[in-house]
Coordinates of C-alpha atoms and ligand atoms in Angstrom, one line a residue:
X573 CA -34.5 -18.6 -14.4
X574 CA -34.5 -15.2 -12.7
X575 CA -32.1 -12.4 -13.6
X576 CA -30.7 -12.6 -10.2
X577 CA -30.0 -16.2 -10.6
X578 CA -28.5 -15.7 -13.9
X579 CA -26.3 -13.0 -12.5
X580 CA -25.0 -15.1 -9.6
X581 CA -24.2 -18.0 -12.1
X582 CA -22.2 -15.5 -14.3
X583 CA -20.4 -14.4 -11.3
X584 CA -19.6 -17.8 -10.2
X585 CA -18.4 -18.8 -13.6
X586 CA -16.1 -15.7 -13.7
X587 CA -14.7 -16.6 -10.3
X588 CA -14.0 -20.1 -11.4
X589 CA -12.2 -18.9 -14.4
X590 CA -10.1 -16.7 -12.4
X591 CA -9.2 -19.2 -9.7
X592 CA -8.4 -21.9 -12.3
X593 CA -6.2 -19.7 -14.4
X594 CA -2.3 -19.6 -14.0
X595 CA -1.0 -16.4 -12.8
X596 CA 0.7 -16.0 -16.4
X597 CA -2.9 -16.1 -17.9
X598 CA -3.9 -13.4 -15.5
X599 CA -1.7 -10.9 -17.2
X600 CA -4.2 -10.7 -20.1
X601 CA -6.7 -9.1 -17.6
X602 CA -4.6 -6.0 -17.6
X603 CA -5.2 -3.7 -20.8
X604 CA -2.4 -1.3 -19.9
X605 CA 0.2 -3.9 -20.0
X606 CA -0.5 -4.6 -23.6
X607 CA 1.0 -1.4 -25.2
X608 CA 4.1 -0.1 -27.1
X609 CA 6.3 2.5 -25.3
X610 CA 9.0 4.3 -27.3
X611 CA 8.6 1.6 -29.9
X612 CA 8.9 -1.4 -27.4
X613 CA 6.4 -3.6 -25.8
X614 CA 5.9 -2.1 -22.2
X615 CA 7.8 -3.8 -19.5
X616 CA 6.2 -2.3 -16.4
X617 CA 8.3 -2.6 -13.2
X618 CA 7.2 0.4 -11.2
X619 CA 4.4 -1.5 -9.3
X620 CA 5.6 -0.1 -6.0
X621 CA 4.5 3.3 -7.0
X622 CA 1.3 2.0 -8.5
X623 CA -0.1 -1.1 -10.0
X624 CA -2.2 -1.5 -13.1
X625 CA -5.9 -2.4 -13.1
X626 CA -7.4 -5.6 -14.3
X627 CA -10.6 -5.3 -16.6
X628 CA -12.7 -6.5 -13.5
X629 CA -11.8 -3.4 -11.6
X630 CA -12.2 -0.9 -14.5
X631 CA -15.6 -2.5 -15.3
X632 CA -16.9 -2.5 -11.7
X633 CA -16.1 1.2 -11.6
X634 CA -17.6 1.7 -15.1
X635 CA -20.7 -0.4 -14.1
X636 CA -21.2 1.7 -10.9
X637 CA -21.3 5.0 -12.8
X638 CA -23.3 3.6 -15.6
X639 CA -26.1 2.1 -13.3
X640 CA -25.7 2.6 -9.7
X641 CA -24.2 6.2 -9.3
X642 CA -25.8 8.0 -6.4
X643 CA -24.9 9.4 -2.9
X644 CA -24.6 6.9 -0.2
X645 CA -26.2 6.8 3.3
X646 CA -28.9 9.3 2.5
X647 CA -31.2 8.5 -0.3
X648 CA -34.4 6.4 0.0
X649 CA -34.4 5.8 -3.7
X650 CA -33.3 2.7 -5.4
X651 CA -29.9 4.0 -6.8
X652 CA -28.8 5.5 -3.5
X653 CA -29.6 2.1 -1.8
X654 CA -27.6 0.2 -4.4
X655 CA -24.7 2.5 -4.1
X656 CA -25.0 2.3 -0.3
X657 CA -25.1 -1.5 -0.4
X658 CA -22.1 -1.7 -2.7
X659 CA -20.1 0.8 -0.5
X660 CA -20.9 -1.2 2.7
X661 CA -20.2 -4.5 1.0
X662 CA -16.8 -3.2 0.1
X663 CA -16.1 -2.3 3.7
X664 CA -16.8 -6.1 4.5
X665 CA -14.4 -7.1 1.8
X666 CA -11.8 -4.8 3.4
X667 CA -12.3 -6.2 6.7
X668 CA -12.0 -9.8 5.4
X669 CA -9.0 -8.9 3.5
X670 CA -7.0 -7.9 6.6
X671 CA -9.0 -10.1 9.0
X672 CA -10.2 -7.2 11.3
X673 CA -12.9 -8.3 13.9
X674 CA -15.6 -5.8 12.8
X675 CA -16.3 -3.9 9.8
X676 CA -16.8 -0.7 12.1
X677 CA -13.1 -0.9 12.4
X678 CA -12.3 0.0 8.8
X679 CA -12.3 3.8 7.8
X680 CA -12.3 4.6 4.1
X681 CA -9.6 7.2 3.4
X682 CA -8.0 8.6 0.3
X683 CA -5.2 6.3 0.8
X684 CA -2.3 5.5 3.2
X685 CA -1.0 9.0 3.6
X686 CA -4.5 10.2 4.7
X687 CA -4.9 7.3 6.9
X688 CA -1.8 8.1 8.8
X689 CA -2.7 11.8 9.0
X690 CA -6.0 10.9 10.3
X691 CA -4.3 9.1 13.2
X692 CA -1.8 11.7 13.8
X693 CA -4.6 14.3 14.0
X694 CA -7.4 12.6 15.6
X695 CA -5.7 10.2 18.0
X696 CA -2.8 12.6 18.3
X697 CA -5.1 15.6 19.1
X698 CA -5.9 14.1 22.4
X699 CA -3.7 13.6 25.0
X700 CA -0.3 13.6 23.4
X701 CA 1.7 15.9 25.6
X702 CA 5.0 17.7 25.6
X703 CA 7.8 15.2 26.1
X704 CA 5.7 12.2 24.9
X705 CA 7.6 10.1 22.4
X706 CA 6.7 8.8 18.8
X707 CA 9.1 6.1 17.6
X708 CA 9.4 5.6 13.8
X709 CA 12.2 3.9 11.8
X710 CA 15.0 4.9 9.3
X711 CA 13.0 3.0 6.6
X712 CA 9.8 5.2 6.5
X713 CA 8.2 6.6 3.6
X714 CA 7.6 10.5 4.1
X715 CA 3.9 10.0 4.7
X716 CA 4.9 8.1 7.9
X717 CA 7.4 10.8 9.1
X718 CA 5.9 14.2 8.3
X719 CA 2.5 13.7 10.1
X720 CA 4.3 12.7 13.2
X721 CA 6.7 15.6 13.0
X722 CA 3.8 18.0 12.4
X723 CA 2.1 16.3 15.6
X724 CA 5.3 16.9 17.5
X725 CA 5.3 20.5 16.4
X726 CA 1.8 21.0 17.7
X727 CA 2.2 19.0 21.0
X728 CA 5.7 19.3 22.0
X729 CA 6.1 15.5 21.5
X730 CA 9.4 14.0 20.4
X731 CA 9.9 12.0 17.3
X732 CA 12.6 9.2 17.9
X733 CA 14.1 7.0 15.0
X734 CA 14.9 3.4 15.3
X735 CA 18.0 2.4 13.1
X736 CA 18.5 -0.3 10.5
X737 CA 21.7 -2.2 9.7
X738 CA 23.5 -1.8 6.4
X739 CA 21.4 -4.5 4.7
X740 CA 18.3 -2.5 5.4
X741 CA 17.0 -4.7 8.3
X742 CA 15.4 -3.1 11.4
X743 CA 17.7 -3.3 14.5
X744 CA 15.2 -4.8 16.9
X745 CA 17.3 -4.5 20.0
X746 CA 18.0 -0.9 19.4
X747 CA 14.4 -0.3 18.8
X748 CA 13.6 -1.8 22.0
X749 CA 16.1 0.4 23.8
X750 CA 14.5 3.4 22.3
X751 CA 11.1 2.5 24.1
X752 CA 10.3 4.2 27.2
X753 CA 7.4 5.0 29.4
X754 CA 6.8 8.3 27.4
X755 CA 6.5 6.2 24.0
X756 CA 2.9 6.7 22.9
X757 CA 3.1 5.3 19.5
X758 CA 5.5 3.2 17.3
X759 CA 4.7 3.8 13.5
X760 CA 6.6 1.7 11.0
X761 CA 6.1 0.1 7.5
X762 CA 5.5 -3.6 7.1
X763 CA 7.5 -3.5 3.9
X764 CA 10.1 -0.9 2.8
X765 CA 9.0 0.6 -0.5
X766 CA 12.6 1.5 -1.2
X767 CA 14.5 -1.6 -0.1
X768 CA 11.6 -4.3 -0.1
X769 CA 12.7 -5.3 3.5
X770 CA 10.1 -7.0 5.5
X771 CA 9.9 -5.7 9.1
X772 CA 9.2 -8.1 12.0
X773 CA 5.9 -6.3 12.9
X774 CA 4.5 -8.8 15.2
X775 CA 7.8 -8.6 17.3
X776 CA 7.7 -4.8 17.3
X777 CA 3.9 -4.9 18.4
X778 CA 5.0 -7.3 21.3
X779 CA 7.8 -4.9 22.4
X780 CA 5.7 -1.7 22.0
X781 CA 2.6 -3.1 23.8
X782 CA 5.1 -4.2 26.7
X783 CA 6.2 -0.7 26.8
X784 CA 2.5 0.7 26.9
X785 CA 2.8 2.2 23.2
X786 CA 0.4 1.6 20.5
X787 CA 1.5 0.5 16.9
X788 CA 0.5 2.1 13.6
X789 CA 1.4 -0.2 10.6
X790 CA 1.9 1.3 7.2
X791 CA 1.1 -1.7 5.0
X792 CA 1.0 0.1 1.8
X793 CA 3.7 -2.2 0.4
X794 CA 2.7 -5.3 2.3
X795 CA -0.8 -5.7 1.2
X796 CA 0.0 -6.3 -2.5
X797 CA 2.5 -9.0 -1.6
X798 CA 1.8 -10.6 1.7
X799 CA -1.4 -12.0 3.5
X800 CA -2.1 -9.3 6.2
X801 CA -3.8 -10.3 9.3
X802 CA -4.4 -7.2 11.7
X803 CA -5.5 -9.7 14.6
X804 CA -2.3 -11.9 14.1
X805 CA 0.0 -8.9 13.9
X806 CA -2.0 -7.5 17.1
X807 CA -1.4 -3.8 15.8
X808 CA -3.5 -1.1 16.7
X809 CA -3.8 0.8 13.5
X810 CA -2.9 -0.3 9.9
X811 CA -3.1 1.6 6.8
X812 CA -2.9 0.8 3.1
X813 CA -3.9 2.2 -0.4
X814 CA -6.2 0.7 -3.0
X815 CA -4.2 1.8 -6.0
X816 CA -1.2 -0.5 -5.1
X817 CA -3.3 -3.6 -4.9
X818 CA -4.9 -3.3 -8.2
X819 CA -7.7 -0.9 -7.3
X820 CA -8.3 2.8 -8.1
X821 CA -6.3 5.8 -7.0
X822 CA -7.8 8.0 -4.3
X823 CA -9.1 5.3 -2.0
X824 CA -7.6 3.4 0.8
X825 CA -8.3 2.3 4.3
X826 CA -7.4 2.8 7.9
X827 CA -7.9 -0.1 10.2
X828 CA -8.3 1.0 13.8
X829 CA -9.1 -1.2 17.0
X830 CA -12.7 -0.5 17.9
X831 CA -12.2 1.0 21.4
X832 CA -9.5 3.3 20.1
X833 CA -11.7 4.5 17.2
X834 CA -14.6 4.9 19.7
X835 CA -12.2 7.1 21.9
X836 CA -11.0 9.3 19.0
X837 CA -12.4 12.8 18.3
X838 CA -13.2 13.5 14.5
X839 CA -10.7 15.3 12.5
X840 CA -12.7 16.6 9.7
X841 CA -16.3 17.9 10.2
X842 CA -19.2 17.8 7.8
X843 CA -22.2 15.7 6.6
X844 CA -22.3 12.0 7.3
X845 CA -20.0 12.2 10.4
X846 CA -22.6 13.6 12.8
X847 CA -25.3 12.3 15.2
X848 CA -27.1 15.7 15.6
X849 CA -26.2 19.3 14.6
X850 CA -27.6 22.5 16.2
X851 CA -26.1 25.9 16.2
X852 CA -25.3 25.4 19.9
X853 CA -23.2 22.3 19.1
X854 CA -23.1 19.1 17.4
X855 CA -22.6 15.3 18.5
X856 CA -20.7 12.8 16.5
X857 CA -21.6 9.5 14.8
X858 CA -19.9 6.2 15.9
X859 CA -17.0 5.0 14.0
X860 CA -16.4 4.5 11.1
X861 CA -19.0 7.2 10.0
X862 CA -17.3 9.7 12.5
X863 CA -14.2 9.8 10.4
X864 CA -15.6 9.9 6.8
X865 CA -16.8 13.4 6.6
X866 CA -18.5 14.4 3.3
X867 CA -19.4 12.6 0.1
X868 CA -16.9 9.6 0.0
X869 CA -15.3 8.1 -3.2
X870 CA -18.0 5.7 -3.8
X871 CA -16.7 4.5 -7.1
X872 CA -13.2 4.2 -5.6
X873 CA -14.6 1.9 -2.9
X874 CA -16.5 -0.1 -5.4
X875 CA -13.2 -0.4 -7.5
X876 CA -11.3 -1.4 -4.3
X877 CA -13.9 -4.1 -3.4
X878 CA -13.4 -5.6 -7.0
X879 CA -9.7 -5.4 -6.7
X880 CA -9.7 -7.4 -3.4
X881 CA -12.0 -10.0 -5.0
X882 CA -9.5 -10.1 -7.9
X883 CA -6.5 -10.5 -5.6
X884 CA -8.4 -13.1 -3.5
X885 CA -9.2 -15.1 -6.5
X886 CA -5.6 -14.9 -7.7
X887 CA -4.7 -16.2 -4.5
X888 CA -2.3 -14.0 -2.2
X889 CA -0.3 -17.0 -1.4
X890 CA 0.3 -17.8 -4.9
X891 CA 1.2 -14.3 -5.7
X892 CA 3.6 -14.2 -2.9
X893 CA 5.3 -17.4 -4.2
X894 CA 5.5 -16.1 -7.7
X895 CA 6.8 -12.7 -6.7
X896 CA 9.5 -14.3 -4.5
X897 CA 10.9 -16.6 -7.3
X898 CA 10.8 -13.5 -9.6
X899 CA 12.6 -11.5 -6.9
X900 CA 15.3 -14.3 -6.6
X901 CA 15.6 -14.4 -10.4
X902 CA 15.9 -10.7 -10.7
X903 CA 18.6 -10.6 -8.0
X904 CA 20.7 -13.2 -9.9
X905 CA 20.3 -11.4 -13.1
X906 CA 21.0 -8.0 -11.8
X907 CA 24.4 -9.2 -10.5
X908 CA 25.4 -9.9 -14.3
X909 CA 25.5 -6.2 -14.8
X910 CA 29.0 -4.8 -14.3
X911 CA 29.2 -1.9 -11.8
X912 CA 25.6 -2.6 -10.5
X913 CA 25.2 -2.9 -6.8
X914 CA 21.9 -3.9 -5.2
X915 CA 20.9 -1.6 -2.3
X916 CA 19.0 -3.5 0.5
X917 CA 20.0 -7.0 0.9
X918 CA 17.5 -7.9 3.9
X919 CA 17.0 -11.5 4.5
X920 CA 13.4 -11.1 4.2
X921 CA 12.5 -9.0 1.2
X922 CA 9.5 -8.7 -1.1
X923 CA 8.3 -6.6 -4.1
X924 CA 11.3 -4.7 -5.2
X925 CA 14.9 -4.3 -5.8
X926 CA 16.8 -1.0 -5.5
X927 CA 20.0 -0.6 -7.1
X928 CA 22.8 1.8 -8.3
X929 CA 25.2 1.6 -11.2
X930 CA 28.7 2.9 -10.7
X931 CA 29.1 6.2 -12.8
X932 CA 25.5 6.6 -13.9
X933 CA 22.9 8.8 -12.1
X934 CA 19.8 6.8 -11.2
X935 CA 17.6 9.4 -13.2
X936 CA 19.8 8.6 -16.2
X937 CA 19.2 4.9 -15.7
X938 CA 15.3 5.6 -15.6
X939 CA 15.6 7.6 -18.7
X940 CA 17.6 5.1 -20.7
X941 CA 15.4 2.3 -19.6
X942 CA 12.4 4.1 -20.6
X943 CA 13.7 4.5 -24.1
X944 CA 13.6 0.6 -24.4
X945 CA 10.0 0.5 -22.9
X946 CA 11.2 -0.5 -19.5
X947 CA 9.5 1.4 -16.6
X948 CA 11.2 1.6 -13.5
X949 CA 11.4 4.3 -10.7
X950 CA 14.4 6.5 -10.0
X951 CA 14.7 8.9 -7.2
X952 CA 14.8 9.1 -3.4
X953 CA 11.2 7.2 -3.4
X954 CA 10.0 9.6 -0.8
X955 CA 12.3 8.2 1.7
X956 CA 15.1 11.0 1.8
X957 CA 16.1 10.1 5.4
X958 CA 16.7 6.6 4.4
X959 CA 18.8 7.7 1.4
X960 CA 20.8 10.0 3.7
X961 CA 21.4 6.9 6.0
X962 CA 22.6 4.8 3.1
X963 CA 24.7 7.6 1.9
X964 CA 23.0 7.9 -1.4
X965 CA 20.9 10.7 -3.1
X966 CA 18.9 8.2 -5.2
X967 CA 18.5 4.8 -6.5
X968 CA 16.9 3.1 -9.4
X969 CA 14.0 0.7 -8.4
X970 CA 12.4 -2.4 -10.1
X971 CA 9.3 -3.4 -8.3
X972 CA 7.0 -6.4 -9.2
X973 CA 3.4 -7.3 -9.2
X974 CA 1.4 -10.4 -9.8
X975 CA 1.6 -9.9 -13.5
X976 CA 5.3 -9.4 -13.7
X977 CA 7.2 -12.2 -15.4
X978 CA 10.7 -13.4 -16.6
X979 CA 10.4 -11.5 -19.7
X980 CA 10.0 -8.4 -17.8
X981 CA 13.2 -9.0 -15.9
X982 CA 15.1 -10.1 -19.0
X983 CA 14.0 -6.8 -20.7
X984 CA 15.4 -4.8 -17.7
X985 CA 18.6 -6.7 -17.9
X986 CA 19.0 -6.2 -21.6
X987 CA 18.2 -2.6 -21.3
X988 CA 20.7 -2.3 -18.4
X989 CA 23.5 -4.1 -20.5
X990 CA 22.9 -1.4 -23.1
X991 CA 23.0 1.3 -20.5
X992 CA 26.5 0.1 -19.4
X993 CA 27.7 -0.1 -22.9
X994 CA 26.4 3.5 -23.6
X995 CA 28.1 5.0 -20.5
X996 CA 31.1 2.7 -20.8
X997 CA 31.8 4.2 -24.2
X998 CA 31.2 7.5 -22.5
Ligands
7TS219 N1 3.9 4.1 2.6 C1 4.7 3.5 1.8 C2 5.5 2.3 2.4 C3 4.6 3.8 0.4 O1 5.3 3.0 -0.3 C4 3.8 4.6 0.0 C5 3.6 5.0 -1.4 C6 3.0 5.4 0.9 C7 3.1 5.3 2.3 C8 2.1 6.5 0.5 O2 1.0 5.9 -0.3 P1 -0.1 6.7 -1.0 O3 -0.9 5.8 -1.7 O4 -1.0 7.4 0.1 O5 0.6 7.7 -1.8 N2 4.8 4.8 -2.1 C9 5.1 5.0 -3.4 C10 6.5 4.7 -4.0 O6 7.2 4.0 -3.6 N3 6.5 5.2 -5.1 O7 5.4 6.0 -5.4 C11 4.8 5.9 -4.3

C-alpha cells in the first residue's frame, strides 16, 4: 500500500476513535488537565478565558514546524506548497465550521479583537459620517466597544447602547427603538462572556436589516458551545477566536459577506495583500488576501484547522448538550453555598456562571479557590460597562468546556464551602 494510502487509513482510524469515544474519554486528550496545582489535581473552570488544547492540535502544530514550515502563497518549492495547501485547507474548515457560502469570505486574524478592529477600520473607514450611529449592547466585551468608540472619535459617529434586563437578557424592544435611519452597524455578542446569556441574534439581524443597518456578531463565546451558521443567522460579519475553541492563541477569523469585503479598502498594507505595486501607487488583491497583509500565523491556522476537526468529531451538538447539563448541575450546587448569588439568570445561557459571595471580594474567591487547585476567573472580565450596569465591580466566574465534568463542579463547591468557613470565621 502507498504511504498516502496508509496515512488516509490512519487518519480515518483516528477519526473513528474520536467519534466513538464518550466526551468523558476525550478528557484524556488534554495533557494540561492532568496536573497538580498547589497540591491538588487541577479543576480548570476558566474556559471562557481560554480552553486547553487536545494532543491532536498540539501535534498538528508540531508536525507543521517539523515537516512543512515555510512561507505561504509565494514559494514554488515543495515545503511552501505544502504550507500553502494546509493554510488554505484550514480556511475551508473554518468556512464549513460557520457555514459561510464561500471560503473567500473567511479572513484570518489574530483573534476576535483584531477581526472587530478590522471591520471598524476598513468598513468604518469608508462612508461612516458624522451623526451616523453604531448600536452595541450593555453586554459587550471591551473588544466590541472600544473599536467602535475609536471609529466614532475619528468620524463623528455616535455609539448607542441597547439595554439588558436584570437577568442579563437583551431588551429587544428597546433595541428596536434605538434603531434609526442613521444606524449603520449593530455590533453584539452571540453569548456574553460574563453572564453566559445567549442573545437572539437572528431576531436582531432581522430588525437591523429592516432598518438598513449591518450586523457584526462577536461569536467568541458562541463557537465553543453552539453550532454557528452565518447563513442561518443572516449576519454580515462574524468574529471568533481559535484559542477559545481548543486551538492555538494568536489566530482567529472574520467572516464577512463577499460583497461587503469586496467593497472594503484594506486596513493594513504590505506583502500578500496587493495586486500590483509601483512607486506611483498600488492596487489591492481581492478578499480575503486584501485583509491579510504580511506573513500570516501559518502554524496557528494549521492548529485552528485541527481544532475544528477535533470539535466536529466530538460533535458540537453533543458538546452543547453535555455543557447544558453541567451548567444546570453547577447552578443547583452553587445555590447550596450560603451568601452566594448567581449573577446573570437569563433563560437561555451557555458556558459560564458568574457569581458573588456576600462579604468576600471576587479576587479573594479566585485566590482561595486556586489554593485548592480550582481555576476560575475573577474580575470585570473586560466588561466594565456591564459591571457598572449591574452595580458591581467584579464577579467570580466558572466557565465550562467539553472536557468539564461533575467532579470539576464538585471541587468548585467544596472549595467554596471552605471559603465561606474561612471568611465566616473571619
Ligand atoms: N468577545 C468576547 C465575547 C470575549 O469573551 C472575548 C474574550 C473577546 C471578544 C476577545 O477575544 P480575543 O481572543 O480577541 O482576546 N474573553 C475573555 C474572557 O472572558 N476572559 O478572558 C478573555
